[in-house]
GROMACS .gro file of C-alpha atoms in nm:
model
  230
    1UNK     CA    1   6.239  -6.868   0.486
    2UNK     CA    2   6.365  -7.205   0.601
    3UNK     CA    3   6.160  -7.506   0.707
    4UNK     CA    4   6.393  -7.760   0.862
    5UNK     CA    5   6.135  -8.018   0.960
    6UNK     CA    6   5.834  -8.159   0.780
    7UNK     CA    7   5.747  -8.419   1.042
    8UNK     CA    8   5.408  -8.270   1.119
    9UNK     CA    9   5.307  -8.218   0.756
   10UNK     CA   10   5.088  -8.491   0.606
   11UNK     CA   11   5.263  -8.484   0.268
   12UNK     CA   12   5.531  -8.700   0.114
   13UNK     CA   13   5.744  -8.416  -0.024
   14UNK     CA   14   5.792  -8.078   0.139
   15UNK     CA   15   6.090  -7.850   0.109
   16UNK     CA   16   6.196  -7.499   0.023
   17UNK     CA   17   6.318  -7.321  -0.283
   18UNK     CA   18   6.530  -7.016  -0.185
   19UNK     CA   19   6.443  -6.680  -0.336
   20UNK     CA   20   6.783  -6.677  -0.507
   21UNK     CA   21   6.628  -6.921  -0.754
   22UNK     CA   22   6.335  -6.696  -0.841
   23UNK     CA   23   6.323  -6.575  -1.198
   24UNK     CA   24   6.305  -6.195  -1.239
   25UNK     CA   25   5.960  -6.055  -1.318
   26UNK     CA   26   5.862  -6.122  -1.676
   27UNK     CA   27   6.141  -6.374  -1.731
   28UNK     CA   28   5.908  -6.668  -1.788
   29UNK     CA   29   5.544  -6.775  -1.773
   30UNK     CA   30   5.405  -6.849  -1.428
   31UNK     CA   31   5.395  -7.223  -1.480
   32UNK     CA   32   5.719  -7.397  -1.570
   33UNK     CA   33   5.810  -7.758  -1.633
   34UNK     CA   34   6.008  -7.895  -1.342
   35UNK     CA   35   6.354  -8.011  -1.446
   36UNK     CA   36   6.319  -7.851  -1.790
   37UNK     CA   37   6.498  -7.545  -1.924
   38UNK     CA   38   6.198  -7.464  -2.142
   39UNK     CA   39   5.909  -7.302  -1.954
   40UNK     CA   40   5.576  -7.475  -1.996
   41UNK     CA   41   5.276  -7.259  -2.082
   42UNK     CA   42   5.071  -7.127  -1.792
   43UNK     CA   43   4.750  -7.306  -1.711
   44UNK     CA   44   4.487  -7.226  -1.968
   45UNK     CA   45   4.222  -7.087  -1.734
   46UNK     CA   46   3.953  -6.864  -1.883
   47UNK     CA   47   3.767  -6.601  -1.687
   48UNK     CA   48   3.475  -6.841  -1.650
   49UNK     CA   49   3.714  -7.111  -1.524
   50UNK     CA   50   3.836  -6.871  -1.257
   51UNK     CA   51   3.483  -6.773  -1.154
   52UNK     CA   52   3.387  -7.141  -1.128
   53UNK     CA   53   3.689  -7.223  -0.912
   54UNK     CA   54   3.633  -6.928  -0.678
   55UNK     CA   55   3.269  -7.035  -0.642
   56UNK     CA   56   3.372  -7.395  -0.573
   57UNK     CA   57   3.630  -7.285  -0.316
   58UNK     CA   58   3.365  -7.073  -0.144
   59UNK     CA   59   3.127  -7.370  -0.132
   60UNK     CA   60   3.401  -7.594   0.010
   61UNK     CA   61   3.497  -7.341   0.279
   62UNK     CA   62   3.143  -7.255   0.392
   63UNK     CA   63   3.004  -7.608   0.370
   64UNK     CA   64   3.316  -7.744   0.533
   65UNK     CA   65   3.273  -7.498   0.819
   66UNK     CA   66   2.913  -7.606   0.881
   67UNK     CA   67   3.023  -7.972   0.876
   68UNK     CA   68   3.312  -7.894   1.112
   69UNK     CA   69   3.077  -7.726   1.362
   70UNK     CA   70   2.824  -8.008   1.354
   71UNK     CA   71   3.094  -8.273   1.402
   72UNK     CA   72   3.314  -8.100   1.659
   73UNK     CA   73   3.116  -7.818   1.824
   74UNK     CA   74   2.749  -7.907   1.805
   75UNK     CA   75   2.696  -7.733   2.139
   76UNK     CA   76   2.790  -7.396   1.986
   77UNK     CA   77   2.518  -7.133   1.968
   78UNK     CA   78   2.438  -7.173   1.600
   79UNK     CA   79   2.314  -6.814   1.591
   80UNK     CA   80   2.678  -6.704   1.620
   81UNK     CA   81   2.765  -6.893   1.302
   82UNK     CA   82   2.451  -6.770   1.124
   83UNK     CA   83   2.557  -6.410   1.192
   84UNK     CA   84   2.898  -6.484   1.042
   85UNK     CA   85   2.732  -6.644   0.739
   86UNK     CA   86   2.537  -6.323   0.692
   87UNK     CA   87   2.868  -6.133   0.683
   88UNK     CA   88   3.011  -6.381   0.432
   89UNK     CA   89   2.721  -6.340   0.191
   90UNK     CA   90   2.678  -5.963   0.228
   91UNK     CA   91   2.698  -5.778  -0.107
   92UNK     CA   92   2.704  -6.115  -0.282
   93UNK     CA   93   2.768  -6.105  -0.660
   94UNK     CA   94   2.471  -6.176  -0.884
   95UNK     CA   95   2.458  -6.519  -1.053
   96UNK     CA   96   2.547  -6.365  -1.390
   97UNK     CA   97   2.850  -6.176  -1.254
   98UNK     CA   98   3.146  -6.319  -1.448
   99UNK     CA   99   3.413  -6.098  -1.290
  100UNK     CA  100   3.666  -6.329  -1.119
  101UNK     CA  101   3.784  -6.051  -0.886
  102UNK     CA  102   3.432  -6.012  -0.744
  103UNK     CA  103   3.420  -6.379  -0.649
  104UNK     CA  104   3.777  -6.366  -0.523
  105UNK     CA  105   3.682  -6.089  -0.279
  106UNK     CA  106   3.387  -6.294  -0.149
  107UNK     CA  107   3.602  -6.604  -0.101
  108UNK     CA  108   3.882  -6.414   0.073
  109UNK     CA  109   3.632  -6.246   0.304
  110UNK     CA  110   3.473  -6.583   0.384
  111UNK     CA  111   3.810  -6.741   0.459
  112UNK     CA  112   3.914  -6.451   0.682
  113UNK     CA  113   3.584  -6.457   0.874
  114UNK     CA  114   3.596  -6.834   0.923
  115UNK     CA  115   3.957  -6.826   1.041
  116UNK     CA  116   3.868  -6.552   1.291
  117UNK     CA  117   3.560  -6.744   1.408
  118UNK     CA  118   3.760  -7.062   1.475
  119UNK     CA  119   4.079  -6.914   1.617
  120UNK     CA  120   3.899  -6.673   1.851
  121UNK     CA  121   3.707  -6.961   2.007
  122UNK     CA  122   3.928  -7.270   1.992
  123UNK     CA  123   4.273  -7.171   1.866
  124UNK     CA  124   4.468  -7.233   1.547
  125UNK     CA  125   4.490  -7.610   1.595
  126UNK     CA  126   4.118  -7.640   1.517
  127UNK     CA  127   4.182  -7.510   1.164
  128UNK     CA  128   4.313  -7.856   1.079
  129UNK     CA  129   3.972  -8.016   1.141
  130UNK     CA  130   3.800  -7.741   0.943
  131UNK     CA  131   4.035  -7.804   0.649
  132UNK     CA  132   3.968  -8.177   0.667
  133UNK     CA  133   3.597  -8.103   0.647
  134UNK     CA  134   3.670  -7.884   0.344
  135UNK     CA  135   3.861  -8.174   0.187
  136UNK     CA  136   3.556  -8.395   0.233
  137UNK     CA  137   3.345  -8.142   0.042
  138UNK     CA  138   3.619  -8.112  -0.221
  139UNK     CA  139   3.603  -8.488  -0.276
  140UNK     CA  140   3.231  -8.460  -0.352
  141UNK     CA  141   3.232  -8.154  -0.579
  142UNK     CA  142   3.566  -8.170  -0.763
  143UNK     CA  143   3.491  -8.252  -1.128
  144UNK     CA  144   3.603  -8.598  -1.243
  145UNK     CA  145   3.857  -8.690  -0.975
  146UNK     CA  146   4.065  -9.000  -1.057
  147UNK     CA  147   4.214  -9.056  -0.712
  148UNK     CA  148   4.568  -9.008  -0.841
  149UNK     CA  149   4.810  -8.772  -0.664
  150UNK     CA  150   4.809  -8.540  -0.965
  151UNK     CA  151   4.441  -8.457  -0.899
  152UNK     CA  152   4.515  -8.269  -0.579
  153UNK     CA  153   4.842  -8.120  -0.705
  154UNK     CA  154   4.678  -7.985  -1.019
  155UNK     CA  155   4.393  -7.841  -0.814
  156UNK     CA  156   4.647  -7.665  -0.591
  157UNK     CA  157   4.825  -7.542  -0.905
  158UNK     CA  158   4.498  -7.392  -1.029
  159UNK     CA  159   4.457  -7.220  -0.692
  160UNK     CA  160   4.812  -7.087  -0.718
  161UNK     CA  161   4.734  -6.958  -1.066
  162UNK     CA  162   4.430  -6.770  -0.934
  163UNK     CA  163   4.671  -6.553  -0.731
  164UNK     CA  164   4.927  -6.522  -1.016
  165UNK     CA  165   5.179  -6.730  -0.822
  166UNK     CA  166   5.500  -6.854  -0.983
  167UNK     CA  167   5.499  -7.232  -0.974
  168UNK     CA  168   5.584  -7.556  -1.150
  169UNK     CA  169   5.416  -7.895  -1.156
  170UNK     CA  170   5.625  -8.211  -1.176
  171UNK     CA  171   5.429  -8.520  -1.280
  172UNK     CA  172   5.712  -8.720  -1.436
  173UNK     CA  173   5.627  -9.030  -1.233
  174UNK     CA  174   5.286  -9.198  -1.279
  175UNK     CA  175   5.214  -9.208  -0.906
  176UNK     CA  176   5.419  -8.905  -0.798
  177UNK     CA  177   5.319  -8.541  -0.839
  178UNK     CA  178   5.482  -8.234  -0.687
  179UNK     CA  179   5.384  -7.868  -0.689
  180UNK     CA  180   5.682  -7.631  -0.662
  181UNK     CA  181   5.581  -7.278  -0.559
  182UNK     CA  182   5.868  -7.033  -0.597
  183UNK     CA  183   5.658  -6.726  -0.524
  184UNK     CA  184   5.315  -6.742  -0.363
  185UNK     CA  185   5.078  -6.472  -0.484
  186UNK     CA  186   4.860  -6.525  -0.178
  187UNK     CA  187   5.119  -6.327   0.018
  188UNK     CA  188   5.080  -6.035  -0.222
  189UNK     CA  189   4.700  -6.045  -0.206
  190UNK     CA  190   4.702  -6.073   0.174
  191UNK     CA  191   4.924  -5.768   0.209
  192UNK     CA  192   4.704  -5.571  -0.029
  193UNK     CA  193   4.400  -5.673   0.176
  194UNK     CA  194   4.578  -5.579   0.499
  195UNK     CA  195   4.657  -5.237   0.350
  196UNK     CA  196   4.284  -5.196   0.274
  197UNK     CA  197   4.207  -5.259   0.641
  198UNK     CA  198   4.091  -5.621   0.612
  199UNK     CA  199   4.154  -5.787   0.954
  200UNK     CA  200   4.369  -6.100   0.913
  201UNK     CA  201   4.373  -6.355   1.195
  202UNK     CA  202   4.672  -6.564   1.086
  203UNK     CA  203   5.020  -6.413   1.065
  204UNK     CA  204   5.075  -6.602   0.739
  205UNK     CA  205   4.900  -6.857   0.513
  206UNK     CA  206   5.170  -7.114   0.592
  207UNK     CA  207   4.966  -7.283   0.866
  208UNK     CA  208   4.691  -7.368   0.621
  209UNK     CA  209   4.936  -7.468   0.348
  210UNK     CA  210   5.136  -7.703   0.569
  211UNK     CA  211   4.865  -7.855   0.787
  212UNK     CA  212   4.550  -7.843   0.576
  213UNK     CA  213   4.589  -8.029   0.246
  214UNK     CA  214   4.292  -8.095   0.021
  215UNK     CA  215   4.368  -8.462   0.042
  216UNK     CA  216   4.638  -8.698   0.159
  217UNK     CA  217   4.819  -8.928  -0.080
  218UNK     CA  218   5.166  -9.087  -0.050
  219UNK     CA  219   5.255  -8.962  -0.397
  220UNK     CA  220   5.177  -8.593  -0.368
  221UNK     CA  221   5.392  -8.313  -0.240
  222UNK     CA  222   5.459  -7.942  -0.223
  223UNK     CA  223   5.785  -7.750  -0.220
  224UNK     CA  224   5.763  -7.381  -0.142
  225UNK     CA  225   5.967  -7.066  -0.161
  226UNK     CA  226   5.734  -6.846   0.041
  227UNK     CA  227   5.854  -6.525   0.204
  228UNK     CA  228   5.856  -6.492   0.583
  229UNK     CA  229   5.565  -6.327   0.759
  230UNK     CA  230   5.584  -5.950   0.779
   0.00000   0.00000   0.00000
């Protein structure tokens, strides 16, 4: 996939890494040190860490959606959104469920339902305002943010790790941080979900990746090597 222009993307660094540069499966850990020939160890995320992040992402998405509706579409019949919330929280895991895949399924279902809710009523462009509302929630619930560009980049790296993506984080400069994704596991998970019959509104996750950052900082960036939409 080629992205020739990044003019509309609110990030300082955005580019592509061709698939020719991808390491073969099993060649290295998922996380690698940018500019280094020695792979860095993958993020040390326990099962409880993964559960906590899926739960936080669910809170950000659902709370962000409610905020988005109140700020931009207060005239909406709120009963419509309440019905969708009921779908999101159907078959909800119990509080003591420590299986990350159970919480991943809930989050993915919530994201798919919210995307369908927004796009079917107002179009894809409105997803940007929803994501900005999510970012506002993120700023309130993210543990110990420092305000440095690495905060957001490391959070995105943790999200990439949740989907077993292949990525690298470059934080060589004090006020510059870049996430390099050479293979995005979200694509794999989306195609598996599609095969299970899960309705997906967006043709690809690229819209959200490029237009809906968690935060905006002149020192953060993303470079991707994502495959084209099927």
